[in-house]
Short mmCIF file of C-alpha atoms in Angstrom, two decimals:
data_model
loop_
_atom_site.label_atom_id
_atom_site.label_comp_id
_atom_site.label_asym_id
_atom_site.label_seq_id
_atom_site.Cartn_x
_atom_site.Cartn_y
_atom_site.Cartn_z
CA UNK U 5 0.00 0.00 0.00
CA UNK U 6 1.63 3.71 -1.15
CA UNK U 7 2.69 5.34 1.66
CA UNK U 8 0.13 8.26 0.38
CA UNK U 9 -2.68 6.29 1.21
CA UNK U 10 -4.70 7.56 3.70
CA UNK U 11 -6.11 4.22 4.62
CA UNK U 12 -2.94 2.82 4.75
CA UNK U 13 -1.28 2.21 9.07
CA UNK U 14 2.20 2.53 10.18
CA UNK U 15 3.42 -0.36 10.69
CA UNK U 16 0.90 -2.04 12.29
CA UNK U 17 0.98 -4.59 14.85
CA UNK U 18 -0.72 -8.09 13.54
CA UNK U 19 -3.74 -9.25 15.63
CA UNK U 20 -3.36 -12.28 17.52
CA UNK U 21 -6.29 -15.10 18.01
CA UNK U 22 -6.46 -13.87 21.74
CA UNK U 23 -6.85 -10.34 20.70
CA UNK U 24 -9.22 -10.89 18.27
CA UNK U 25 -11.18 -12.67 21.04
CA UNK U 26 -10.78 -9.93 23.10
CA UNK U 27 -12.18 -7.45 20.40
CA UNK U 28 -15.17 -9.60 20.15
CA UNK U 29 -15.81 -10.44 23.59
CA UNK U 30 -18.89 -8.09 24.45
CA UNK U 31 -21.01 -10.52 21.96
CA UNK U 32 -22.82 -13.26 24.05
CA UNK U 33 -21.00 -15.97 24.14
CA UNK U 34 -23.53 -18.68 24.51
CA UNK U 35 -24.65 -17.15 20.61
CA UNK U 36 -23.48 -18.88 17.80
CA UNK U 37 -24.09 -15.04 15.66
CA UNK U 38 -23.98 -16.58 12.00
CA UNK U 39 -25.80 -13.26 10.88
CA UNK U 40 -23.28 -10.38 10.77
CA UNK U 41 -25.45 -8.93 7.23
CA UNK U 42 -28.58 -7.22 9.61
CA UNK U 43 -26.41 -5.17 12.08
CA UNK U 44 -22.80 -5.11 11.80
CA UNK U 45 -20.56 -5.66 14.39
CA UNK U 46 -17.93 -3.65 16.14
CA UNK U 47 -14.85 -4.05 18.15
CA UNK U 48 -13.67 -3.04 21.46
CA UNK U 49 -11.10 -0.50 19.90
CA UNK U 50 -13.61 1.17 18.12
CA UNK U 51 -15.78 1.13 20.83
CA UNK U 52 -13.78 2.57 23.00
CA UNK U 53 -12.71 5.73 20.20
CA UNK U 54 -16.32 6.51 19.68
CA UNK U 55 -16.53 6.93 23.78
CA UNK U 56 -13.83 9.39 23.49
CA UNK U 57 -15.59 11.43 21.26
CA UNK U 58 -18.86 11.35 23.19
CA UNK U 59 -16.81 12.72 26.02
CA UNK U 60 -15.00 15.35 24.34
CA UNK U 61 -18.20 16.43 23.10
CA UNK U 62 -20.13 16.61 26.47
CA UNK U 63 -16.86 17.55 27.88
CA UNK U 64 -16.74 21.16 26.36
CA UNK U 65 -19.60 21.19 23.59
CA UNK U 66 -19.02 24.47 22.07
CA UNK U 67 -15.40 23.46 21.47
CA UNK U 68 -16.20 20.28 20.00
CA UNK U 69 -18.47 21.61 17.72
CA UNK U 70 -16.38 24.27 16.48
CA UNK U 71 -13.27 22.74 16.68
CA UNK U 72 -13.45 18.97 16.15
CA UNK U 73 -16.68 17.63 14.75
CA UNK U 74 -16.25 18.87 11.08
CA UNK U 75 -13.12 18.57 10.71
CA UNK U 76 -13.70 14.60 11.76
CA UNK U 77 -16.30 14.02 9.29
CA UNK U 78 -14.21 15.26 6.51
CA UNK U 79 -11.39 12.82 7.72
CA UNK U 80 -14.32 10.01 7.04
CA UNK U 81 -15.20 12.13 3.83
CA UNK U 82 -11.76 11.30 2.65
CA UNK U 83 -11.13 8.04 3.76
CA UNK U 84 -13.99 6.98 2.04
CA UNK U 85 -13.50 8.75 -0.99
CA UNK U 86 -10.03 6.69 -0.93
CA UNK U 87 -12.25 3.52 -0.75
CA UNK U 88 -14.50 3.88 -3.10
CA UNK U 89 -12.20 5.24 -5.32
CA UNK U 90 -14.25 8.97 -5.88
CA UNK U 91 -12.94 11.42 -8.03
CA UNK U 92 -13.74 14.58 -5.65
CA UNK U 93 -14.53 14.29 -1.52
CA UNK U 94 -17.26 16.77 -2.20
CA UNK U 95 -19.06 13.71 -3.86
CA UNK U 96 -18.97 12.21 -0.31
CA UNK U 97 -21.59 12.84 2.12
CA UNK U 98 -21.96 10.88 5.36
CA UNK U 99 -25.44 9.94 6.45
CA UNK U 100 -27.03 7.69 9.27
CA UNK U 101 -27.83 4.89 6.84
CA UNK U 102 -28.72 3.90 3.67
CA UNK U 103 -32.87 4.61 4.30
CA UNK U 104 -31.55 8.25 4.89
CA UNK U 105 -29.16 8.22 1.78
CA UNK U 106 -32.53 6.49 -0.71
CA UNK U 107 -34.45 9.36 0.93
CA UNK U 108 -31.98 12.33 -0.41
CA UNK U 109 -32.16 10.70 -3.79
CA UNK U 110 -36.00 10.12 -3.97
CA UNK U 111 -36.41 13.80 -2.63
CA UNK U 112 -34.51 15.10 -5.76
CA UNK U 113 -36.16 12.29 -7.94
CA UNK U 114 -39.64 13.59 -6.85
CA UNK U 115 -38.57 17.50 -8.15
CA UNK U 116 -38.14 16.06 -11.58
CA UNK U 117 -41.77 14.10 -11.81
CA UNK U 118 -43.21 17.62 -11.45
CA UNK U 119 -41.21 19.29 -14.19
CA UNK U 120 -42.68 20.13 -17.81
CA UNK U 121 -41.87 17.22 -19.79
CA UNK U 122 -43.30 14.41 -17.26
CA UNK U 123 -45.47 12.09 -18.71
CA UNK U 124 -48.28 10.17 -17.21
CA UNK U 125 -47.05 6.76 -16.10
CA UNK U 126 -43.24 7.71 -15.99
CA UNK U 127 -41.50 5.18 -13.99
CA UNK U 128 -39.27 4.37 -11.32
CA UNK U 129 -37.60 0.56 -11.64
CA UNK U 130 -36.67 -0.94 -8.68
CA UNK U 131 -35.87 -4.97 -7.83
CA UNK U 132 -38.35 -7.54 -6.47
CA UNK U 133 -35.56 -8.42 -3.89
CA UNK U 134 -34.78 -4.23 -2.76
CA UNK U 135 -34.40 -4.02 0.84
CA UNK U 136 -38.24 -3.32 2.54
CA UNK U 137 -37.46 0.17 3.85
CA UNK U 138 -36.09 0.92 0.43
CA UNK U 139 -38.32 -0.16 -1.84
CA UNK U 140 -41.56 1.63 0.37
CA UNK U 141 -39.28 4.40 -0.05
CA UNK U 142 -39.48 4.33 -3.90
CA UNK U 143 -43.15 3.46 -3.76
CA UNK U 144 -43.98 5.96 -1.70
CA UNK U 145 -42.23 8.96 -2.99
CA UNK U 146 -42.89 7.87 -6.26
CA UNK U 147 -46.14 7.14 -6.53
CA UNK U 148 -47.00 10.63 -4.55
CA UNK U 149 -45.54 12.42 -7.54
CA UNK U 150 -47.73 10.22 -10.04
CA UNK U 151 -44.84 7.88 -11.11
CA UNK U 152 -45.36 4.51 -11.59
CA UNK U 153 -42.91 1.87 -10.11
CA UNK U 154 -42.00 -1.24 -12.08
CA UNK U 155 -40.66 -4.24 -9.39
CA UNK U 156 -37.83 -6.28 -11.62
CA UNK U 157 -38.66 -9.93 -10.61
CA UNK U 158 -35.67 -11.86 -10.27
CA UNK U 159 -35.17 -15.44 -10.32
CA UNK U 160 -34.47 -17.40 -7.02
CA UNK U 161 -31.87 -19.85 -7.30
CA UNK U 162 -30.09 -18.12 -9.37
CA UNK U 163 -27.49 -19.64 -11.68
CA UNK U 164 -25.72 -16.88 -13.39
CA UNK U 165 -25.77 -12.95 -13.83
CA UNK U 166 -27.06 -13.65 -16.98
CA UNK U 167 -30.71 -14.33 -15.51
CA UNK U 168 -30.38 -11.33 -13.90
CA UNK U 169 -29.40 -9.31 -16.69
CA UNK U 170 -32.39 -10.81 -18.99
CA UNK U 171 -35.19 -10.13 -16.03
CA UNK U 172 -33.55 -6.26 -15.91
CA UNK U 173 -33.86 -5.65 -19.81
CA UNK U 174 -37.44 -6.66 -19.62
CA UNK U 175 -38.16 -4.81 -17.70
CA UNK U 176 -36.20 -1.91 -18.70
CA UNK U 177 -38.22 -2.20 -22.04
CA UNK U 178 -41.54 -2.65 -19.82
CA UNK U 179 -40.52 0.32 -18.86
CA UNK U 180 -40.17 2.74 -21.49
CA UNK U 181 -43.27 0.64 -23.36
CA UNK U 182 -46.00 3.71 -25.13
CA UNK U 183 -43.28 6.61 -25.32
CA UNK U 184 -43.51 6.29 -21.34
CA UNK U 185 -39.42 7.59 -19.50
CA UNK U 186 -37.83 5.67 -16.78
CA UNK U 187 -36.39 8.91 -14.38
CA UNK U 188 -34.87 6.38 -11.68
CA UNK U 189 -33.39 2.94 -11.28
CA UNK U 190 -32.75 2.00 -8.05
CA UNK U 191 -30.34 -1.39 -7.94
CA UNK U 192 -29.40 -3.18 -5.53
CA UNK U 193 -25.16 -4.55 -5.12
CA UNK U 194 -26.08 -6.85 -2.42
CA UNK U 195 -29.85 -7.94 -2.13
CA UNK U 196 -30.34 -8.28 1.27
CA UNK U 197 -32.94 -11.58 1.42
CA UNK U 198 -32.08 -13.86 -0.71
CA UNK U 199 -28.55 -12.40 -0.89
CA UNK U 200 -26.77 -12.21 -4.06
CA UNK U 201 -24.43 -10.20 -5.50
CA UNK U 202 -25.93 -8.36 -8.60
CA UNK U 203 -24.00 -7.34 -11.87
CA UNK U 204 -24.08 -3.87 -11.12
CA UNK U 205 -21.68 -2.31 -13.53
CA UNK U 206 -23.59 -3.97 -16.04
CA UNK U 207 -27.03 -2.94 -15.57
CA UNK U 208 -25.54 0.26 -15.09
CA UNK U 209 -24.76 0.30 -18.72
CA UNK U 210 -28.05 -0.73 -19.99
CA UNK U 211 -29.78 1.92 -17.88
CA UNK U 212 -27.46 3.98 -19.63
CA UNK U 213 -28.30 2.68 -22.90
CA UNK U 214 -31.95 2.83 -22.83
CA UNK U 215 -32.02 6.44 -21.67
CA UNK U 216 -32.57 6.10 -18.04
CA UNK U 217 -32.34 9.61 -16.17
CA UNK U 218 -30.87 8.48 -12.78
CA UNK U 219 -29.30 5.38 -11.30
CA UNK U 220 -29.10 4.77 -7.44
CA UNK U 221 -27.04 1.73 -6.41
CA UNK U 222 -28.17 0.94 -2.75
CA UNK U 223 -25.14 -0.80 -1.47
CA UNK U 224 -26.09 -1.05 2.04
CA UNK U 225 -23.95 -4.61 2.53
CA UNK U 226 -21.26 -3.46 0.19
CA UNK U 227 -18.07 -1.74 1.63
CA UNK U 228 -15.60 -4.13 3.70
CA UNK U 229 -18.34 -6.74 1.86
CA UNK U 230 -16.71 -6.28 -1.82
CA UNK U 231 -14.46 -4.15 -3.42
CA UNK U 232 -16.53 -1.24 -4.81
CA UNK U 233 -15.07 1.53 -7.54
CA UNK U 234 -18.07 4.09 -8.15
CA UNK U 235 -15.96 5.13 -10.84
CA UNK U 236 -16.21 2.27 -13.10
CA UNK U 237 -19.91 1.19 -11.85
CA UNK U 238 -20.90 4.32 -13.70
CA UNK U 239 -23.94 4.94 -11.37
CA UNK U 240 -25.01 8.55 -10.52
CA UNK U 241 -25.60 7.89 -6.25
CA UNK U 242 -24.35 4.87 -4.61
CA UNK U 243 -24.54 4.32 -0.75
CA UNK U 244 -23.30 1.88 1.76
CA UNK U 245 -23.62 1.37 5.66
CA UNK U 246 -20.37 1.68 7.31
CA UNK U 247 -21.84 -0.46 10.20
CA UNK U 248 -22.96 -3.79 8.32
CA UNK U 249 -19.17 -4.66 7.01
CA UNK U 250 -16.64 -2.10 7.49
CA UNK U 251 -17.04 -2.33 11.70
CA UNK U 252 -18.25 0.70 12.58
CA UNK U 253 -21.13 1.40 14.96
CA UNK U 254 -24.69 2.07 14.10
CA UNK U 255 -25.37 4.99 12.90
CA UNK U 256 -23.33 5.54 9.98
CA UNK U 257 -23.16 5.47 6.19
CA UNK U 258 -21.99 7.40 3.25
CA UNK U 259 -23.47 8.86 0.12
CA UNK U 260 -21.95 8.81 -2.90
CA UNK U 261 -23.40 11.46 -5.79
CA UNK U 262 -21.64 12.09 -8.90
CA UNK U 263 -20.73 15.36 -9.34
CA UNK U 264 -22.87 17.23 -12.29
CA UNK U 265 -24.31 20.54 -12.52
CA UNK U 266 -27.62 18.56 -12.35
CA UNK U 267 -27.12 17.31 -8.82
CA UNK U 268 -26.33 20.73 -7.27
CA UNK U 269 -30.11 20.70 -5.68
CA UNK U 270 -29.49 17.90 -3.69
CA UNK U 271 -30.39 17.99 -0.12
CA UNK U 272 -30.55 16.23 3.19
CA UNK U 273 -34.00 15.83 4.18
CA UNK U 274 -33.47 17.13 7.48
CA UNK U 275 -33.41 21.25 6.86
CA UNK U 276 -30.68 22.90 9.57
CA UNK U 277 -28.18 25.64 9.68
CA UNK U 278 -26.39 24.10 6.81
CA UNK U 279 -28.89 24.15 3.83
CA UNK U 280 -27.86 25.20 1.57
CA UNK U 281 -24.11 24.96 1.65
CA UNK U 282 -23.81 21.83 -0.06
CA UNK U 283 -25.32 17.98 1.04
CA UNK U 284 -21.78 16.83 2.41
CA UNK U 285 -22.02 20.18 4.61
CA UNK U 286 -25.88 19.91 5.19
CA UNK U 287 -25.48 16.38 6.45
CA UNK U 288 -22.57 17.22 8.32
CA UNK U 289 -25.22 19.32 11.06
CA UNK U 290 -28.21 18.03 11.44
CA UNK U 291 -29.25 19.52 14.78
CA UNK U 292 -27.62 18.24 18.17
CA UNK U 293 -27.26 14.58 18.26
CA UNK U 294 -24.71 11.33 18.60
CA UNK U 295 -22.14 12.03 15.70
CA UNK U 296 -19.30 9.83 17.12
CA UNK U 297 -20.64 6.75 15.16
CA UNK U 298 -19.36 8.76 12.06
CA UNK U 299 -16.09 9.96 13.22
CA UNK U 300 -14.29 6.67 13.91
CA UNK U 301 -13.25 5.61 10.51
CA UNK U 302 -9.63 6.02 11.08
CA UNK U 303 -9.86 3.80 13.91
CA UNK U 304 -11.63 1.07 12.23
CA UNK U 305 -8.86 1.57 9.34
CA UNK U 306 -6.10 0.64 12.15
CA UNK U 307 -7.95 -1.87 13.09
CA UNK U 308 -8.68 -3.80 9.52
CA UNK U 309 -4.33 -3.58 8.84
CA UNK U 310 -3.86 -5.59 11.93
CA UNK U 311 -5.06 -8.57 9.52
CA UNK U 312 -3.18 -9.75 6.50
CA UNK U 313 -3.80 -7.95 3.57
CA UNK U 314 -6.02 -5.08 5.31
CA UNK U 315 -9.58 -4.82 4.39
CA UNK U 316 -8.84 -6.61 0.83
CA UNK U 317 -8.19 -9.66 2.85
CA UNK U 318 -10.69 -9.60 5.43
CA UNK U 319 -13.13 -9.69 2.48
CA UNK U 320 -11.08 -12.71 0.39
CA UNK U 321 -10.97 -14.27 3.50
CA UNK U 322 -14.39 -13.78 4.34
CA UNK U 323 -15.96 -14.73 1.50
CA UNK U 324 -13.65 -18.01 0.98
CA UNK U 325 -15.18 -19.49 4.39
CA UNK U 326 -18.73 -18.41 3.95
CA UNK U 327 -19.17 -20.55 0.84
CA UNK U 328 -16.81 -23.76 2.45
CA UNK U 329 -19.44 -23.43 5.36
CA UNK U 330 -22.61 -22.75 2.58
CA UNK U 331 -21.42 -26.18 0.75
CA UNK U 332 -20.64 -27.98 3.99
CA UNK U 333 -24.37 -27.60 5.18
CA UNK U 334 -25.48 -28.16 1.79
CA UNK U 335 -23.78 -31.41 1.92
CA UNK U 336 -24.84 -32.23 5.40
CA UNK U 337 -28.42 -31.42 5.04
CA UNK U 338 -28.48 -32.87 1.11
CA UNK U 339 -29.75 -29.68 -0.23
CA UNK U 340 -28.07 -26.52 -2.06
CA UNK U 341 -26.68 -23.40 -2.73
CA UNK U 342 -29.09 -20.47 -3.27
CA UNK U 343 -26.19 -18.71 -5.85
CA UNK U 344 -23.08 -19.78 -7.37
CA UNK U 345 -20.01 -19.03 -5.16
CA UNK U 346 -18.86 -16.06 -6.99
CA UNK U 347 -22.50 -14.00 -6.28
CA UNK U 348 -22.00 -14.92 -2.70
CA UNK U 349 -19.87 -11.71 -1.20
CA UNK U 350 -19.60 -12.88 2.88
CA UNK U 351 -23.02 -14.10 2.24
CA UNK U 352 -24.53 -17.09 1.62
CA UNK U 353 -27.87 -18.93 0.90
CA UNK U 354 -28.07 -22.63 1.87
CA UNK U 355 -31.26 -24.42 1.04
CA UNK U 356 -32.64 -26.02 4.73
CA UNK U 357 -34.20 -29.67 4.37
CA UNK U 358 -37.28 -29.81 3.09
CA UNK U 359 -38.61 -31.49 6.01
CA UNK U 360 -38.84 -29.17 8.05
CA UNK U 361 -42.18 -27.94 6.22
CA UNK U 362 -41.06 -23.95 5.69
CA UNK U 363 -44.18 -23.20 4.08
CA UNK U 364 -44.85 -19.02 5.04
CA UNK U 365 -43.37 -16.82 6.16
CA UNK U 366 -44.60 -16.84 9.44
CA UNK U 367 -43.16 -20.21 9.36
CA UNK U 368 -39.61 -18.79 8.82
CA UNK U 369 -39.62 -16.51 11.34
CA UNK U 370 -41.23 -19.24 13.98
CA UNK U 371 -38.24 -21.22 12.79
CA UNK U 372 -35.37 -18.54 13.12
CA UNK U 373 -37.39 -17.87 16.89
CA UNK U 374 -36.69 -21.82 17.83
CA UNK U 375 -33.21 -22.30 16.48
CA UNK U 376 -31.89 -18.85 18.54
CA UNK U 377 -34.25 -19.98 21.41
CA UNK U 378 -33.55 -23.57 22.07
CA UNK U 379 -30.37 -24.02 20.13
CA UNK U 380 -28.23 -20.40 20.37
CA UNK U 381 -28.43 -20.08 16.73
CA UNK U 382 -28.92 -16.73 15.08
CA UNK U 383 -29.31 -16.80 11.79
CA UNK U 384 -32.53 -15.23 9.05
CA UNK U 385 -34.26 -18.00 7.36
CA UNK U 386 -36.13 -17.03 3.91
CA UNK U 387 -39.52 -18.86 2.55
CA UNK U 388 -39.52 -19.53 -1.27
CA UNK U 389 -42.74 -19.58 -2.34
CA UNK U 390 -43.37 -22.51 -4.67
CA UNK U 391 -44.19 -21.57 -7.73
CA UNK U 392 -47.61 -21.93 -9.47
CA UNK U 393 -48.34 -25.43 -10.67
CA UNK U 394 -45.58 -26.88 -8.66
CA UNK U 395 -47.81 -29.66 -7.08
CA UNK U 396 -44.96 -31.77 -5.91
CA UNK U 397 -43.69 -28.69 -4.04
CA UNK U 398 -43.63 -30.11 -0.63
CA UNK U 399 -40.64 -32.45 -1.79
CA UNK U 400 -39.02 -28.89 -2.99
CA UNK U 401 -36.77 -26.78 -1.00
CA UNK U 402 -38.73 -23.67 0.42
CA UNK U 403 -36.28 -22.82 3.07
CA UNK U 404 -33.29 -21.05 2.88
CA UNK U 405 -30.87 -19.99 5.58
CA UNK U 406 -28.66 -16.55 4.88
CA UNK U 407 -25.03 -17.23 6.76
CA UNK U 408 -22.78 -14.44 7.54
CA UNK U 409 -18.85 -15.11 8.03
CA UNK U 410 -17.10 -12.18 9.89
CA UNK U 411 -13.87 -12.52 11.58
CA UNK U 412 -14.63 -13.29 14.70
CA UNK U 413 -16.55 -16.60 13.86
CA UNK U 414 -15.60 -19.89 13.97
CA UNK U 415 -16.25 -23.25 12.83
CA UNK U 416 -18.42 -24.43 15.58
CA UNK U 417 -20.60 -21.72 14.73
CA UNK U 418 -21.79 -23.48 11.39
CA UNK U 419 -21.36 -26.87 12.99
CA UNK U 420 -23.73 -26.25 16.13
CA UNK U 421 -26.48 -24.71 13.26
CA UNK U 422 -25.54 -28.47 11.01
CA UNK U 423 -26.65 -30.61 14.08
CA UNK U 424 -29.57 -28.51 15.22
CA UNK U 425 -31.20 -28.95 11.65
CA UNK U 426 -30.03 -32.46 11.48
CA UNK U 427 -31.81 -32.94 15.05
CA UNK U 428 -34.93 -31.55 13.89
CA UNK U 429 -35.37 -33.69 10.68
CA UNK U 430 -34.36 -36.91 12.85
CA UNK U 431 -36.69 -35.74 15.64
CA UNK U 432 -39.40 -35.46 12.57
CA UNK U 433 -39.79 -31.52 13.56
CA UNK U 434 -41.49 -29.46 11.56
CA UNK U 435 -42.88 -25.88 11.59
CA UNK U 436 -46.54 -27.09 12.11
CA UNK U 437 -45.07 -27.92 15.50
CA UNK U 438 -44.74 -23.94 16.16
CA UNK U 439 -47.91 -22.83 14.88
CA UNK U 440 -49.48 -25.08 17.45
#
C-alpha cells in the first residue's frame, strides 16, 4: 500500500487469536451469531474511540463543535473517498444509513416528476428483492408524484448474472413501453434476502443505454463486503452502511453522488443551519445529536491492517469461508446453494431440508425464533414460495438460511447450526409444531 494512502497504518501490529477474542468479547458468548449482514458488528477499539468522542463532546460542547466535529467528518469524507475510489470528496456525504441516503435521492427524484416534460405513467424501476425500507421508499415517494414503479422480478436460485441481466432488460423495455421515460433505477449490489451479488456495472450500462435519467445503487452490505469503484460502476448515487461490514457502529453510512451541474439541488431531508451549503455540509449538522458513530473511521482503518492484507483480505478471507461453510451444510443437510459461489460476497444462501415444512413466512420466522431460542443459533431464514403449478412442491426446498462469516466466527458456529437442523429432521420436527 503507497505510503500516500490515507487508509494505509504505520506499521501495524498483527492481531493475535487472543486479541481478536478480546475485540469480540462483548457478543454473548452462549450465541453462535452466523448473521453479521442485519447489524454489523464492532470491536472493542472502536468502541472505546467513539466513547472518546462522546466525552470530548459533552466535555466542552461548544469546542467540539467548532473545533473537532467537522473537521472529523471530513477525515471520514476522505477516507472513504479513498475507498471507493471517488474522483472529488465533495461527492462524499456521510449519512445515518442507507434509508436516509434512498431518501436524499427520492427527494430530488420527486422535483423532476413535477417538471414540464413528465409524462403520465413515468416510472421508477426498482428490484423484487430491494431491501423493505427501500423499496416503500421508492413506492412511496414515487407514486406521490404520479410515477409509476416497475418491481424487476428476479429469479431465485439463481445460476448466473445472466438471468439477472435478462429479467432487468425486460423490464427496462416494460418500462419505457408507449413513449412512457424511466427517471430512476434504483439497484441493488447486495440484495439483502435472498442475498446475491448483482451485476451492477452492467445494468448500469443498460440503464445507460436505454435512456434512463438516474441510477441509485443501494449498497447497504457493500463496503468491507466487496471491493466497490463508483468510478467504473458508472452509477449517478451509490450508498453503503459503514456499520454492516466495514465495523463501525450504528449509525453511519456514506453517500456517494456524482458530481454534475444537475445534482447541485441535492439535499438532506433534514433542513438545519447548513442548507444550503452543499449535502456533504448539510449532512454534516443536522441539529444536536450522537455524531461519534461517524467519526471513527480512522480507527476502524487501524484496526482492519492488523489482519493480513487489510480490508482486501478480510473480504477474500471472508468470502472463501462463507461458501466452504454454505457447501458444507449443503452437503450435510443434502440440499443446495441459493447462488453460485462467486454471487456470494460474505453471504450465503443454503437451502434447509425440506422437512422441516417452511411453508410461510410466518413459518420462517417461527423457525429462526426456535433455532436462537432452544439451540443459540442466530441466523434469518427465507420462505420460497413454490411456484404456481408446482404440485410436488412439498418435496421442494422452500427454506433457505442466509449465513454471515465475519472474523470473529468460527467453525463451531456453522457446525452447532448443522446438528440442530439435522436434530430436527431426525426428531421429525417441523414448523406445524410452532404454529401449534
Amino acid at each position: 500500500m503507497a505510503a500516500s494512502d490515507p487508509t494505509a497504518a504505520s506499521n501495524p501490529t498483527p492481531i493475535t487469536a487472543a486479541e481478536l477474542r478480546e475485540e469480540f468479547s462483548h457478543h454473548d458468548p452462549s450465541i453462535a451469531r452466523i448473521n453479521n449482514g442485519s447489524f454489523g458488528c464492532c470491536p472493542a477499539t472502536v468502541i472505546a474511540a467513539q466513547d472518546r468522542h462522546k466525552l470530548l463532546f459533552l466535555r466542552q460542547p461548544d469546542s467540539y463543535y467548532t473545533n473537532d466535529l467537522k473537521p472529523s467528518i471530513l477525515r471520514t469524507r476522505r477516507l472513504i473517498q479513498t475507498l471507493i475510489n471517488a474522483d472529488h470528496v465533495d461527492e462524499v456525504s456521510i449519512v445515518d444509513n442507507a434509508t436516509t441516503a434512498a431518501a436524499v435521492v427520492l427527494q430530488h427524484i420527486t422535483r423532476t416528476f413535477f417538471s414540464s416534460d413528465l409524462h403520465s405513467g413515468d416510472a421508477a424501476l426498482i428490484l423484487h428483492y430491494a431491501y423493505g425500507a427501500v423499496k416503500k421508499s421508492v413506492q412511496a415517494y414515487i407514486s406521490r408524484a404520479g410515477g409509476h414503479v416497475i418491481e424487476v422480478h428476479l429469479p431465485f436460485p439463481v445460476k448466473s448474472n445472466s438471468e439477472i441481466i435478462h429479467e432487468f432488460q425486460k423490464a427496462l423495455h416494460l418500462g419505457k413501453s408507449n413513449g412512457r421515460k424511466i427517471r430512476l433505477a434504483v439497484i441493488d449490489h447486495i440484495t439483502s434476502m435472498p442475498c446475491v451479488v448483482i451485476p451492477v456495472k452492467e445494468l448500469v450500462r443498460m440503464c445507460r443505454d436505454e435512456g434512463v435519467d438516474k441510477v441509485f445503487i443501494d449498497g447497504a452490505h457493500a463496503i468491507g463486503n466487496i471491493e466497490i469503484d463508483v468510478n467504473d460502476i458508472g452509477a449517478d448515487f451509490y450508498t453503503s452502511n459503514l456499520h454492516k461490514w466495514l465495523f463501525c457502529p450504528p449509525s453511519a453510512s456514506f453517500l456517494y453522488c456524482k458530481k454534475s451541474n444537475k445534482l447541485s439541488n441535492l439535499h438532506h431531508p433534514v433542513v438545519s443551519l447548513e442548507y444550503g451549503n452543499g449535502l456533504a455540509m448539510e449532512s454534516s449538522w443536522v441539529g444536536t445529536r450522537d455524531y461519534s458513530a461517524q467519526l471513527v473511521l480512522p480507527e476502524v482503518m487501524e484496526f482492519v491492517d492488523r489482519f493480513e492484507g487489510g480490508i482486501k483480505g478480510i473480504m477474500k478471507r471472508n468470502h472463501e469461508t462463507v461458501v466452504e461453510m454454505a457447501q458444507m451444510l449443503a452437503e450435510a443437510w443434502g440440499t443446495e446453494l441459493g447462488a453460485p459461489p462467486e454471487m456470494c460476497g460474505s453471504l450465503a444462501m443454503v437451502g434447509m431440508p425440506p422437512r422441516l415444512g417452511i411453508g410461510s413466512d410466518s413459518d420462517a420466522l417461527l423457525l429462526r425464533k426456535h433455532l436462537r431460542e432452544c439451540y443459540k443459533v442466530e441466523v434469518p431464514i427465507y420462505f420460497l414460495a413454490p411456484l404456481e403449478g408446482q404440485l410436488d412442491w412439498r418435496r421442494r426446498i422452500t427454506g433457505y438460511a442466509r449465513i454471515s462469516h465475519q472474523v470473529y466466527n468460527v467453525v463451531e458456529d456453522y457446525f452447532r447450526f448443522r446438528d440442530a437442523v439435522k436434530k430436527l429432521v431426525k426428531d421429525g420436527f417441523t414448523c406445524g409444531h410452532l404454529s401449534k
